[in-house]
Amino acid sequence: MNGTRDDNNTKFVYAKRVAKMADPTITNTLKLASQPGIISLGGGIPNPELFPVEFIRETVDRLIKENSQQVLQYGPTPGLPVLREQIAKYLTKKWKKTVKPEQILVTTGSQQALDLVGKAFLDKGDQILVENPTYLAAVLAFNGYETNFKILQLNENGIHPQELHRKINNNIFKFAYFIPTFQNPTGITWSLNVRKSVIDIANTNGRLIIEDDPYGELYFEKAPPPSLAALENANSVIYLGTFSKTFCPGLRVGYLVADEKIIERLALIKQAMDLHSPSLSQALVAEYLKNQTIYQAQMEKIRIFYGKKARFMMNEMKKNFDSRASWTKPKGGLFTWMTIPRIDSRVLYQQAVKAGISFMPGYPFYANEPDYSTIRLTFATVGEKEMKLALGKLKKLIITLS
């Protein structure tokens, strides 16, 4: 019998695909992020200081008083009409082109959207194209469908369109998965020219693009280039959005934007998964989008908050690592990506935890060809004093291991 068994339980056999989904890196890092005595530069989570608690409390009370029969009841699989309408209105204004409510599927976080896309399009052995490195949880989600990855290396402007064209000509893949704006894990943002070239190549070759955009609103000063989905003739793009970074992750509200026929298919798949996303969470997010004064004030607060933290981290990294490592200089998002020549991040991580700090080793973010000299750092949740202390400790460890 083929499959995977637990070490302490030989009676039950898991499907073979479970073995490809067993990387514990995210789970372990999130545990460390809340462990007393550990300064965590690892968990890619929003800072809870930014949660609009009073707005949430007042709005939930009002929704239950005025509309309990809807917000506490089962709802339509594609999402509450009021939320789909608000998302469509928001995107129409942002993208400067019409987005209809029928093009929106509300999901239980954008992580569910990744799983929906995998379930809809991937058969065993199919190939998909990803940036290298890419979002770890996307790799895990797609591994659940026993897929194979082809990679595109990143540079400071994004990917090389010529390499994309070459990979398209030499390989048959179901779709390409990209995070063009403030990428997780690198913080890199594609240039506008790269974005336009990618759309042209995808259209010419009839290839599907999955654009994941959880961080696009988290710019520190200047807004990034338009999303792939916002560009002219972006008919080959399925867009994934979320309110986890701009509102609250615990509400678990994301969304997917695509052609209406695709939305109909994906809604059938979602119905078999969870019937619908939480009605109360959806209604709360709809109220958040309706109240643009509160929404825009919250966005401004978030951008200023993370921008200040990012600048502090960049200054401290320059002081500590200028001749020892290289790193990205993000203009938004939550992360920087550090390369430390001749250092194995797995060994560095073990020593760091002993010293009371944690980060994300870089190797799990590679779908293929991992680079063990890389790590991901986040500035989102740590105060300046702790950040300074943690980076100082990291410097000493790197010197010791060099």
mmCIF file of C-alpha atoms in Angstrom:
data_model
loop_
_atom_site.group_PDB
_atom_site.id
_atom_site.type_symbol
_atom_site.label_atom_id
_atom_site.label_comp_id
_atom_site.label_asym_id
_atom_site.label_seq_id
_atom_site.Cartn_x
_atom_site.Cartn_y
_atom_site.Cartn_z
ATOM 1 C CA MET A 1 0.000 0.000 0.000
ATOM 2 C CA ASN A 2 1.428 3.379 -1.029
ATOM 3 C CA GLY A 3 1.146 6.472 1.130
ATOM 4 C CA THR A 4 2.417 8.079 4.323
ATOM 5 C CA ARG A 5 2.068 6.745 7.865
ATOM 6 C CA ASP A 6 2.492 8.519 11.185
ATOM 7 C CA ASP A 7 5.589 7.289 13.022
ATOM 8 C CA ASN A 8 3.494 6.371 16.048
ATOM 9 C CA ASN A 9 0.487 5.003 14.191
ATOM 10 C CA THR A 10 0.894 2.383 11.473
ATOM 11 C CA LYS A 11 -2.804 1.664 11.139
ATOM 12 C CA PHE A 12 -3.826 4.620 8.975
ATOM 13 C CA VAL A 13 -2.264 5.564 5.652
ATOM 14 C CA TYR A 14 -2.422 9.124 4.311
ATOM 15 C CA ALA A 15 -2.509 10.025 0.642
ATOM 16 C CA LYS A 16 0.956 10.390 -0.914
ATOM 17 C CA ARG A 17 0.390 14.103 -1.546
ATOM 18 C CA VAL A 18 0.348 14.756 2.224
ATOM 19 C CA ALA A 19 4.106 14.182 2.366
ATOM 20 C CA LYS A 20 4.640 17.152 0.023
ATOM 21 C CA MET A 21 2.571 19.389 2.323
ATOM 22 C CA ALA A 22 4.421 18.572 5.535
ATOM 23 C CA ASP A 23 6.878 21.495 5.805
ATOM 24 C CA PRO A 24 6.543 22.712 9.431
ATOM 25 C CA THR A 25 8.433 25.991 8.914
ATOM 26 C CA ILE A 26 5.411 28.313 9.059
ATOM 27 C CA THR A 27 3.878 26.532 12.059
ATOM 28 C CA ASN A 28 7.129 26.566 14.009
ATOM 29 C CA THR A 29 7.828 30.217 13.224
ATOM 30 C CA LEU A 30 4.345 31.331 14.286
ATOM 31 C CA LYS A 31 4.756 29.397 17.540
ATOM 32 C CA LEU A 32 8.047 31.149 18.202
ATOM 33 C CA ALA A 33 6.483 34.524 17.419
ATOM 34 C CA SER A 34 4.305 34.204 20.528
ATOM 35 C CA GLN A 35 6.805 32.408 22.759
ATOM 36 C CA PRO A 36 7.984 34.401 25.806
ATOM 37 C CA GLY A 37 11.606 35.492 25.593
ATOM 38 C CA ILE A 38 11.836 35.241 21.798
ATOM 39 C CA ILE A 39 12.141 38.356 19.642
ATOM 40 C CA SER A 40 10.480 37.284 16.407
ATOM 41 C CA LEU A 41 11.494 38.793 13.084
ATOM 42 C CA GLY A 42 9.912 35.818 11.360
ATOM 43 C CA GLY A 43 6.118 35.673 11.404
ATOM 44 C CA GLY A 44 4.556 37.516 8.475
ATOM 45 C CA ILE A 45 1.558 38.753 10.430
ATOM 46 C CA PRO A 46 0.019 42.231 10.745
ATOM 47 C CA ASN A 47 0.648 44.272 13.860
ATOM 48 C CA PRO A 48 -2.404 43.976 16.170
ATOM 49 C CA GLU A 49 -1.914 47.597 17.248
ATOM 50 C CA LEU A 50 -3.429 48.502 13.883
ATOM 51 C CA PHE A 51 -6.690 46.579 14.269
ATOM 52 C CA PRO A 52 -9.625 49.071 14.342
ATOM 53 C CA VAL A 53 -11.142 47.492 17.440
ATOM 54 C CA GLU A 54 -13.678 50.214 18.256
ATOM 55 C CA PHE A 55 -15.026 50.296 14.704
ATOM 56 C CA ILE A 56 -15.347 46.509 14.741
ATOM 57 C CA ARG A 57 -17.083 46.431 18.128
ATOM 58 C CA GLU A 58 -19.582 49.151 17.226
ATOM 59 C CA THR A 59 -20.268 47.758 13.757
ATOM 60 C CA VAL A 60 -20.775 44.172 14.911
ATOM 61 C CA ASP A 61 -23.184 45.335 17.625
ATOM 62 C CA ARG A 62 -25.162 47.324 15.069
ATOM 63 C CA LEU A 63 -25.195 44.524 12.479
ATOM 64 C CA ILE A 64 -26.540 42.024 15.004
ATOM 65 C CA LYS A 65 -29.178 44.439 16.289
ATOM 66 C CA GLU A 66 -30.347 45.487 12.829
ATOM 67 C CA ASN A 67 -29.756 42.421 10.659
ATOM 68 C CA SER A 68 -29.110 39.330 12.772
ATOM 69 C CA GLN A 69 -31.163 37.033 10.535
ATOM 70 C CA GLN A 70 -28.754 37.601 7.647
ATOM 71 C CA VAL A 71 -25.364 38.028 9.310
ATOM 72 C CA LEU A 72 -25.794 34.976 11.594
ATOM 73 C CA GLN A 73 -27.370 32.742 8.944
ATOM 74 C CA TYR A 74 -26.061 30.664 6.062
ATOM 75 C CA GLY A 75 -25.329 32.808 3.018
ATOM 76 C CA PRO A 76 -24.791 32.509 -0.743
ATOM 77 C CA THR A 77 -21.616 30.691 -1.783
ATOM 78 C CA PRO A 78 -20.207 33.499 -3.985
ATOM 79 C CA GLY A 79 -20.493 35.924 -1.075
ATOM 80 C CA LEU A 80 -22.980 38.386 0.372
ATOM 81 C CA PRO A 81 -24.264 40.629 -2.443
ATOM 82 C CA VAL A 82 -23.462 43.753 -0.434
ATOM 83 C CA LEU A 83 -19.800 42.746 -0.085
ATOM 84 C CA ARG A 84 -19.418 41.722 -3.730
ATOM 85 C CA GLU A 85 -20.885 45.094 -4.706
ATOM 86 C CA GLN A 86 -18.527 46.987 -2.408
ATOM 87 C CA ILE A 87 -15.455 45.102 -3.641
ATOM 88 C CA ALA A 88 -16.472 45.709 -7.260
ATOM 89 C CA LYS A 89 -16.964 49.420 -6.535
ATOM 90 C CA TYR A 90 -13.596 49.638 -4.773
ATOM 91 C CA LEU A 91 -11.730 47.886 -7.609
ATOM 92 C CA THR A 92 -13.511 49.857 -10.336
ATOM 93 C CA LYS A 93 -12.222 53.063 -8.771
ATOM 94 C CA LYS A 94 -8.740 51.697 -8.074
ATOM 95 C CA TRP A 95 -8.215 50.017 -11.453
ATOM 96 C CA LYS A 96 -9.974 52.719 -13.481
ATOM 97 C CA LYS A 97 -12.001 50.113 -15.342
ATOM 98 C CA THR A 98 -15.318 48.407 -14.688
ATOM 99 C CA VAL A 99 -15.390 45.418 -12.355
ATOM 100 C CA LYS A 100 -18.801 43.786 -11.887
ATOM 101 C CA PRO A 101 -20.029 42.060 -8.707
ATOM 102 C CA GLU A 102 -20.511 38.902 -10.777
ATOM 103 C CA GLN A 103 -16.726 38.811 -11.286
ATOM 104 C CA ILE A 104 -16.135 38.560 -7.519
ATOM 105 C CA LEU A 105 -15.974 35.375 -5.444
ATOM 106 C CA VAL A 106 -15.603 35.954 -1.701
ATOM 107 C CA THR A 107 -13.228 33.441 -0.125
ATOM 108 C CA THR A 108 -12.241 32.425 3.387
ATOM 109 C CA GLY A 109 -8.993 34.356 3.176
ATOM 110 C CA SER A 110 -6.920 34.459 0.017
ATOM 111 C CA GLN A 111 -5.318 31.180 1.094
ATOM 112 C CA GLN A 112 -8.588 29.472 0.196
ATOM 113 C CA ALA A 113 -8.462 31.224 -3.169
ATOM 114 C CA LEU A 114 -5.094 29.554 -3.822
ATOM 115 C CA ASP A 115 -6.579 26.167 -2.995
ATOM 116 C CA LEU A 116 -9.607 26.840 -5.206
ATOM 117 C CA VAL A 117 -7.357 27.698 -8.135
ATOM 118 C CA GLY A 118 -5.337 24.538 -7.574
ATOM 119 C CA LYS A 119 -8.425 22.373 -7.348
ATOM 120 C CA ALA A 120 -9.950 23.946 -10.457
ATOM 121 C CA PHE A 121 -6.963 23.807 -12.780
ATOM 122 C CA LEU A 122 -4.356 21.294 -11.610
ATOM 123 C CA ASP A 123 -4.182 17.594 -12.369
ATOM 124 C CA LYS A 124 -1.466 15.318 -11.027
ATOM 125 C CA GLY A 125 1.822 16.009 -12.780
ATOM 126 C CA ASP A 126 0.797 19.387 -14.204
ATOM 127 C CA GLN A 127 3.367 22.151 -14.323
ATOM 128 C CA ILE A 128 3.010 25.675 -12.970
ATOM 129 C CA LEU A 129 5.392 28.593 -13.272
ATOM 130 C CA VAL A 130 6.428 30.586 -10.180
ATOM 131 C CA GLU A 131 8.906 33.219 -9.096
ATOM 132 C CA ASN A 132 11.885 31.830 -7.215
ATOM 133 C CA PRO A 133 11.634 32.427 -4.297
ATOM 134 C CA THR A 134 7.859 32.597 -3.874
ATOM 135 C CA TYR A 135 5.178 32.465 -1.182
ATOM 136 C CA LEU A 136 5.729 29.318 0.880
ATOM 137 C CA ALA A 137 2.045 28.638 1.589
ATOM 138 C CA ALA A 138 1.257 28.826 -2.139
ATOM 139 C CA VAL A 139 3.841 26.119 -2.791
ATOM 140 C CA LEU A 140 2.261 24.004 -0.050
ATOM 141 C CA ALA A 141 -1.247 24.600 -1.437
ATOM 142 C CA PHE A 142 -0.282 23.624 -4.973
ATOM 143 C CA ASN A 143 1.737 20.639 -3.720
ATOM 144 C CA GLY A 144 -1.589 19.267 -2.517
ATOM 145 C CA TYR A 145 -2.424 18.644 -6.178
ATOM 146 C CA GLU A 146 0.888 16.866 -6.883
ATOM 147 C CA THR A 147 2.086 19.508 -9.294
ATOM 148 C CA ASN A 148 5.553 20.281 -10.652
ATOM 149 C CA PHE A 149 7.136 23.724 -10.553
ATOM 150 C CA LYS A 150 9.072 25.633 -13.174
ATOM 151 C CA ILE A 151 10.847 28.711 -11.859
ATOM 152 C CA LEU A 152 11.641 32.268 -12.905
ATOM 153 C CA GLN A 153 14.448 34.009 -11.049
ATOM 154 C CA LEU A 154 13.711 37.410 -9.516
ATOM 155 C CA ASN A 155 15.696 40.614 -9.912
ATOM 156 C CA GLU A 156 15.112 44.099 -8.489
ATOM 157 C CA ASN A 157 12.580 44.888 -11.256
ATOM 158 C CA GLY A 158 10.705 41.584 -11.019
ATOM 159 C CA ILE A 159 11.159 38.742 -13.472
ATOM 160 C CA HIS A 160 12.861 38.736 -16.879
ATOM 161 C CA PRO A 161 10.110 38.777 -19.554
ATOM 162 C CA GLN A 162 12.528 37.090 -21.971
ATOM 163 C CA GLU A 163 12.900 34.184 -19.553
ATOM 164 C CA LEU A 164 9.111 33.951 -19.263
ATOM 165 C CA HIS A 165 8.822 33.825 -23.048
ATOM 166 C CA ARG A 166 11.479 31.102 -23.220
ATOM 167 C CA LYS A 167 9.810 29.021 -20.491
ATOM 168 C CA ILE A 168 6.458 29.310 -22.265
ATOM 169 C CA ASN A 169 7.978 28.080 -25.515
ATOM 170 C CA ASN A 170 9.786 25.168 -23.873
ATOM 171 C CA ASN A 171 7.172 24.002 -21.354
ATOM 172 C CA ILE A 172 3.465 23.327 -21.113
ATOM 173 C CA PHE A 173 2.141 24.704 -17.828
ATOM 174 C CA LYS A 174 -1.391 25.251 -16.505
ATOM 175 C CA PHE A 175 -0.772 28.704 -15.088
ATOM 176 C CA ALA A 176 1.822 31.115 -13.748
ATOM 177 C CA TYR A 177 1.578 32.276 -10.136
ATOM 178 C CA PHE A 178 3.038 35.708 -9.378
ATOM 179 C CA ILE A 179 3.167 38.263 -6.529
ATOM 180 C CA PRO A 180 4.192 41.407 -8.450
ATOM 181 C CA THR A 181 3.795 43.942 -5.625
ATOM 182 C CA PHE A 182 5.855 43.937 -2.393
ATOM 183 C CA GLN A 183 6.420 40.242 -2.858
ATOM 184 C CA ASN A 184 6.461 37.713 -0.057
ATOM 185 C CA PRO A 185 9.223 36.855 0.804
ATOM 186 C CA THR A 186 11.502 39.384 -0.937
ATOM 187 C CA GLY A 187 9.593 42.685 -0.812
ATOM 188 C CA ILE A 188 10.406 43.159 -4.522
ATOM 189 C CA THR A 189 7.978 45.078 -6.751
ATOM 190 C CA TRP A 190 7.815 44.549 -10.502
ATOM 191 C CA SER A 191 8.320 47.576 -12.729
ATOM 192 C CA LEU A 192 5.467 48.751 -14.954
ATOM 193 C CA ASN A 193 7.369 47.694 -18.085
ATOM 194 C CA VAL A 194 7.765 44.154 -16.758
ATOM 195 C CA ARG A 195 4.048 44.009 -15.920
ATOM 196 C CA LYS A 196 3.010 45.136 -19.391
ATOM 197 C CA SER A 197 5.407 42.686 -21.042
ATOM 198 C CA VAL A 198 4.080 39.790 -18.971
ATOM 199 C CA ILE A 199 0.475 40.578 -19.948
ATOM 200 C CA ASP A 200 1.455 40.779 -23.625
ATOM 201 C CA ILE A 201 3.289 37.440 -23.454
ATOM 202 C CA ALA A 202 0.420 35.737 -21.604
ATOM 203 C CA ASN A 203 -2.151 37.024 -24.095
ATOM 204 C CA THR A 204 -0.064 36.085 -27.126
ATOM 205 C CA ASN A 205 0.461 32.545 -25.842
ATOM 206 C CA GLY A 206 -2.952 32.019 -24.246
ATOM 207 C CA ARG A 207 -1.598 31.381 -20.745
ATOM 208 C CA LEU A 208 -3.364 31.936 -17.421
ATOM 209 C CA ILE A 209 -1.806 34.140 -14.725
ATOM 210 C CA ILE A 210 -2.711 34.011 -11.039
ATOM 211 C CA GLU A 211 -1.895 37.379 -9.465
ATOM 212 C CA ASP A 212 -1.679 37.341 -5.666
ATOM 213 C CA ASP A 213 -1.884 40.863 -4.217
ATOM 214 C CA PRO A 214 -2.105 40.863 -0.408
ATOM 215 C CA TYR A 215 0.294 43.779 0.100
ATOM 216 C CA GLY A 216 -0.512 46.230 -2.712
ATOM 217 C CA GLU A 217 -2.131 48.794 -0.404
ATOM 218 C CA LEU A 218 0.783 48.741 2.060
ATOM 219 C CA TYR A 219 3.012 51.237 0.247
ATOM 220 C CA PHE A 220 5.034 53.595 2.411
ATOM 221 C CA GLU A 221 5.096 56.703 0.222
ATOM 222 C CA LYS A 222 4.463 56.281 -3.503
ATOM 223 C CA ALA A 223 1.766 53.918 -4.801
ATOM 224 C CA PRO A 224 3.150 50.949 -6.776
ATOM 225 C CA PRO A 225 2.460 50.363 -10.488
ATOM 226 C CA PRO A 226 -1.041 49.087 -11.347
ATOM 227 C CA SER A 227 -1.882 45.462 -10.671
ATOM 228 C CA LEU A 228 -1.585 43.079 -13.605
ATOM 229 C CA ALA A 229 -5.372 42.728 -13.490
ATOM 230 C CA ALA A 230 -5.760 46.505 -13.790
ATOM 231 C CA LEU A 231 -3.814 46.729 -17.046
ATOM 232 C CA GLU A 232 -5.436 46.925 -20.447
ATOM 233 C CA ASN A 233 -6.306 43.553 -22.016
ATOM 234 C CA ALA A 234 -5.571 41.659 -18.783
ATOM 235 C CA ASN A 235 -8.088 38.973 -19.756
ATOM 236 C CA SER A 236 -5.742 36.144 -18.792
ATOM 237 C CA VAL A 237 -5.443 37.197 -15.120
ATOM 238 C CA ILE A 238 -7.182 35.759 -12.066
ATOM 239 C CA TYR A 239 -6.659 38.232 -9.227
ATOM 240 C CA LEU A 240 -6.490 37.297 -5.534
ATOM 241 C CA GLY A 241 -7.122 39.929 -2.858
ATOM 242 C CA THR A 242 -7.526 39.935 0.903
ATOM 243 C CA PHE A 243 -8.533 42.101 3.850
ATOM 244 C CA SER A 244 -6.129 40.345 6.226
ATOM 245 C CA LYS A 245 -3.444 43.021 5.873
ATOM 246 C CA THR A 246 -5.708 46.066 5.480
ATOM 247 C CA PHE A 247 -8.298 45.168 8.139
ATOM 248 C CA CYS A 248 -7.954 42.030 10.313
ATOM 249 C CA PRO A 249 -6.645 38.537 9.459
ATOM 250 C CA GLY A 250 -8.868 36.789 11.995
ATOM 251 C CA LEU A 251 -11.994 37.664 10.011
ATOM 252 C CA ARG A 252 -10.737 35.398 7.200
ATOM 253 C CA VAL A 253 -12.153 37.383 4.282
ATOM 254 C CA GLY A 254 -10.466 37.346 0.894
ATOM 255 C CA TYR A 255 -11.709 37.456 -2.656
ATOM 256 C CA LEU A 256 -10.995 36.357 -6.179
ATOM 257 C CA VAL A 257 -11.641 38.346 -9.377
ATOM 258 C CA ALA A 258 -12.054 36.582 -12.709
ATOM 259 C CA ASP A 259 -14.279 36.144 -15.732
ATOM 260 C CA GLU A 260 -17.870 35.373 -14.728
ATOM 261 C CA LYS A 261 -17.724 31.849 -16.178
ATOM 262 C CA ILE A 262 -14.636 31.078 -14.095
ATOM 263 C CA ILE A 263 -16.335 32.483 -10.995
ATOM 264 C CA GLU A 264 -19.314 30.169 -11.563
ATOM 265 C CA ARG A 265 -17.015 27.127 -11.703
ATOM 266 C CA LEU A 266 -14.996 28.164 -8.677
ATOM 267 C CA ALA A 267 -18.163 28.845 -6.671
ATOM 268 C CA LEU A 268 -19.261 25.236 -7.219
ATOM 269 C CA ILE A 269 -15.913 24.027 -5.893
ATOM 270 C CA LYS A 270 -16.091 26.361 -2.899
ATOM 271 C CA GLN A 271 -19.612 25.174 -2.127
ATOM 272 C CA ALA A 272 -18.246 21.667 -1.629
ATOM 273 C CA MET A 273 -15.489 23.013 0.643
ATOM 274 C CA ASP A 274 -17.263 25.245 3.154
ATOM 275 C CA LEU A 275 -20.620 26.352 1.637
ATOM 276 C CA HIS A 276 -19.686 30.011 2.119
ATOM 277 C CA SER A 277 -17.347 32.315 4.015
ATOM 278 C CA PRO A 278 -18.508 33.649 7.422
ATOM 279 C CA SER A 279 -21.517 35.934 6.937
ATOM 280 C CA LEU A 280 -20.767 38.192 9.909
ATOM 281 C CA SER A 281 -17.191 38.743 8.746
ATOM 282 C CA GLN A 282 -18.407 39.543 5.236
ATOM 283 C CA ALA A 283 -20.984 42.037 6.486
ATOM 284 C CA LEU A 284 -18.363 43.710 8.668
ATOM 285 C CA VAL A 285 -15.922 44.091 5.757
ATOM 286 C CA ALA A 286 -18.727 45.485 3.589
ATOM 287 C CA GLU A 287 -19.362 48.185 6.205
ATOM 288 C CA TYR A 288 -15.633 48.924 6.297
ATOM 289 C CA LEU A 289 -15.553 49.484 2.532
ATOM 290 C CA LYS A 290 -18.755 51.523 2.590
ATOM 291 C CA ASN A 291 -17.252 53.952 5.079
ATOM 292 C CA GLN A 292 -14.468 55.338 2.901
ATOM 293 C CA THR A 293 -13.537 58.002 5.453
ATOM 294 C CA ILE A 294 -12.635 55.301 7.980
ATOM 295 C CA TYR A 295 -11.100 53.058 5.308
ATOM 296 C CA GLN A 296 -8.789 55.752 3.913
ATOM 297 C CA ALA A 297 -7.795 56.912 7.404
ATOM 298 C CA GLN A 298 -6.938 53.322 8.304
ATOM 299 C CA MET A 299 -4.842 52.901 5.143
ATOM 300 C CA GLU A 300 -2.928 56.081 5.904
ATOM 301 C CA LYS A 301 -2.301 54.913 9.473
ATOM 302 C CA ILE A 302 -1.050 51.520 8.272
ATOM 303 C CA ARG A 303 1.277 53.019 5.651
ATOM 304 C CA ILE A 304 2.850 55.477 8.076
ATOM 305 C CA PHE A 305 3.221 52.789 10.761
ATOM 306 C CA TYR A 306 4.942 50.172 8.580
ATOM 307 C CA GLY A 307 6.963 52.768 6.688
ATOM 308 C CA LYS A 308 8.518 54.008 9.918
ATOM 309 C CA LYS A 309 9.350 50.469 11.014
ATOM 310 C CA ALA A 310 10.839 49.584 7.624
ATOM 311 C CA ARG A 311 13.083 52.654 7.618
ATOM 312 C CA PHE A 312 14.311 51.850 11.119
ATOM 313 C CA MET A 313 15.124 48.264 10.116
ATOM 314 C CA MET A 314 16.951 49.404 6.964
ATOM 315 C CA ASN A 315 19.103 51.792 9.007
ATOM 316 C CA GLU A 316 19.929 49.133 11.586
ATOM 317 C CA MET A 317 20.762 46.582 8.893
ATOM 318 C CA LYS A 318 23.151 49.020 7.257
ATOM 319 C CA LYS A 319 24.905 49.532 10.601
ATOM 320 C CA ASN A 320 25.157 45.807 11.324
ATOM 321 C CA PHE A 321 25.493 44.013 7.995
ATOM 322 C CA ASP A 322 26.801 46.490 5.419
ATOM 323 C CA SER A 323 29.903 44.431 4.561
ATOM 324 C CA ARG A 324 28.525 41.027 5.540
ATOM 325 C CA ALA A 325 25.278 40.610 3.611
ATOM 326 C CA SER A 326 22.921 42.088 1.038
ATOM 327 C CA TRP A 327 19.207 42.721 1.387
ATOM 328 C CA THR A 328 16.225 44.165 -0.450
ATOM 329 C CA LYS A 329 14.972 47.683 0.269
ATOM 330 C CA PRO A 330 11.174 47.351 0.146
ATOM 331 C CA LYS A 331 8.951 50.329 -0.600
ATOM 332 C CA GLY A 332 5.950 48.611 0.929
ATOM 333 C CA GLY A 333 4.710 45.354 2.402
ATOM 334 C CA LEU A 334 6.076 43.619 5.496
ATOM 335 C CA PHE A 335 9.381 42.006 4.505
ATOM 336 C CA THR A 336 13.009 42.296 3.520
ATOM 337 C CA TRP A 337 15.054 39.444 2.049
ATOM 338 C CA MET A 338 18.627 38.959 3.195
ATOM 339 C CA THR A 339 21.433 36.994 1.547
ATOM 340 C CA ILE A 340 24.396 36.075 3.755
ATOM 341 C CA PRO A 341 27.245 34.534 1.721
ATOM 342 C CA ARG A 342 28.814 31.340 3.080
ATOM 343 C CA ILE A 343 26.235 31.027 5.883
ATOM 344 C CA ASP A 344 23.765 28.133 6.089
ATOM 345 C CA SER A 345 20.473 29.659 7.276
ATOM 346 C CA ARG A 346 19.444 26.349 8.848
ATOM 347 C CA VAL A 347 22.435 26.460 11.204
ATOM 348 C CA LEU A 348 21.985 30.201 11.756
ATOM 349 C CA TYR A 349 18.331 29.656 12.675
ATOM 350 C CA GLN A 350 19.168 27.040 15.304
ATOM 351 C CA GLN A 351 21.734 29.338 16.901
ATOM 352 C CA ALA A 352 19.398 32.331 16.696
ATOM 353 C CA VAL A 353 16.630 30.585 18.624
ATOM 354 C CA LYS A 354 19.120 29.699 21.354
ATOM 355 C CA ALA A 355 20.050 33.397 21.471
ATOM 356 C CA GLY A 356 16.404 34.423 21.833
ATOM 357 C CA ILE A 357 15.583 35.582 18.293
ATOM 358 C CA SER A 358 13.836 34.040 15.314
ATOM 359 C CA PHE A 359 13.419 34.674 11.595
ATOM 360 C CA MET A 360 12.267 32.696 8.575
ATOM 361 C CA PRO A 361 15.007 30.654 6.889
ATOM 362 C CA GLY A 362 14.830 31.310 3.171
ATOM 363 C CA TYR A 363 15.068 27.811 1.731
ATOM 364 C CA PRO A 364 11.358 26.783 2.118
ATOM 365 C CA PHE A 365 10.343 29.686 -0.145
ATOM 366 C CA TYR A 366 12.049 28.076 -3.136
ATOM 367 C CA ALA A 367 9.880 25.780 -5.224
ATOM 368 C CA ASN A 368 13.103 24.414 -6.741
ATOM 369 C CA GLU A 369 16.815 25.049 -6.318
ATOM 370 C CA PRO A 370 16.805 26.459 -2.758
ATOM 371 C CA ASP A 371 19.386 29.003 -1.656
ATOM 372 C CA TYR A 372 20.386 28.174 1.918
ATOM 373 C CA SER A 373 22.168 31.501 2.416
ATOM 374 C CA THR A 374 18.904 33.489 2.491
ATOM 375 C CA ILE A 375 16.535 34.562 5.274
ATOM 376 C CA ARG A 376 13.310 36.574 5.472
ATOM 377 C CA LEU A 377 12.948 39.311 8.075
ATOM 378 C CA THR A 378 9.792 41.218 8.977
ATOM 379 C CA PHE A 379 9.599 44.607 10.641
ATOM 380 C CA ALA A 380 5.824 44.500 11.194
ATOM 381 C CA THR A 381 5.373 43.440 14.801
ATOM 382 C CA VAL A 382 8.593 44.272 16.658
ATOM 383 C CA GLY A 383 9.315 47.522 18.494
ATOM 384 C CA GLU A 384 12.430 49.552 17.717
ATOM 385 C CA LYS A 385 14.248 48.585 20.921
ATOM 386 C CA GLU A 386 13.650 44.867 20.347
ATOM 387 C CA MET A 387 14.489 45.149 16.650
ATOM 388 C CA LYS A 388 17.807 46.841 17.446
ATOM 389 C CA LEU A 389 18.624 44.139 20.008
ATOM 390 C CA ALA A 390 17.652 41.277 17.674
ATOM 391 C CA LEU A 391 19.668 42.578 14.721
ATOM 392 C CA GLY A 392 22.671 43.128 16.995
ATOM 393 C CA LYS A 393 22.450 39.511 18.145
ATOM 394 C CA LEU A 394 22.078 38.347 14.550
ATOM 395 C CA LYS A 395 25.243 40.244 13.612
ATOM 396 C CA LYS A 396 27.218 38.484 16.365
ATOM 397 C CA LEU A 397 25.937 35.081 15.235
ATOM 398 C CA ILE A 398 26.885 35.748 11.621
ATOM 399 C CA ILE A 399 30.397 36.809 12.678
ATOM 400 C CA THR A 400 30.738 33.658 14.801
ATOM 401 C CA LEU A 401 29.587 31.364 11.978
ATOM 402 C CA SER A 402 31.621 33.057 9.232
#
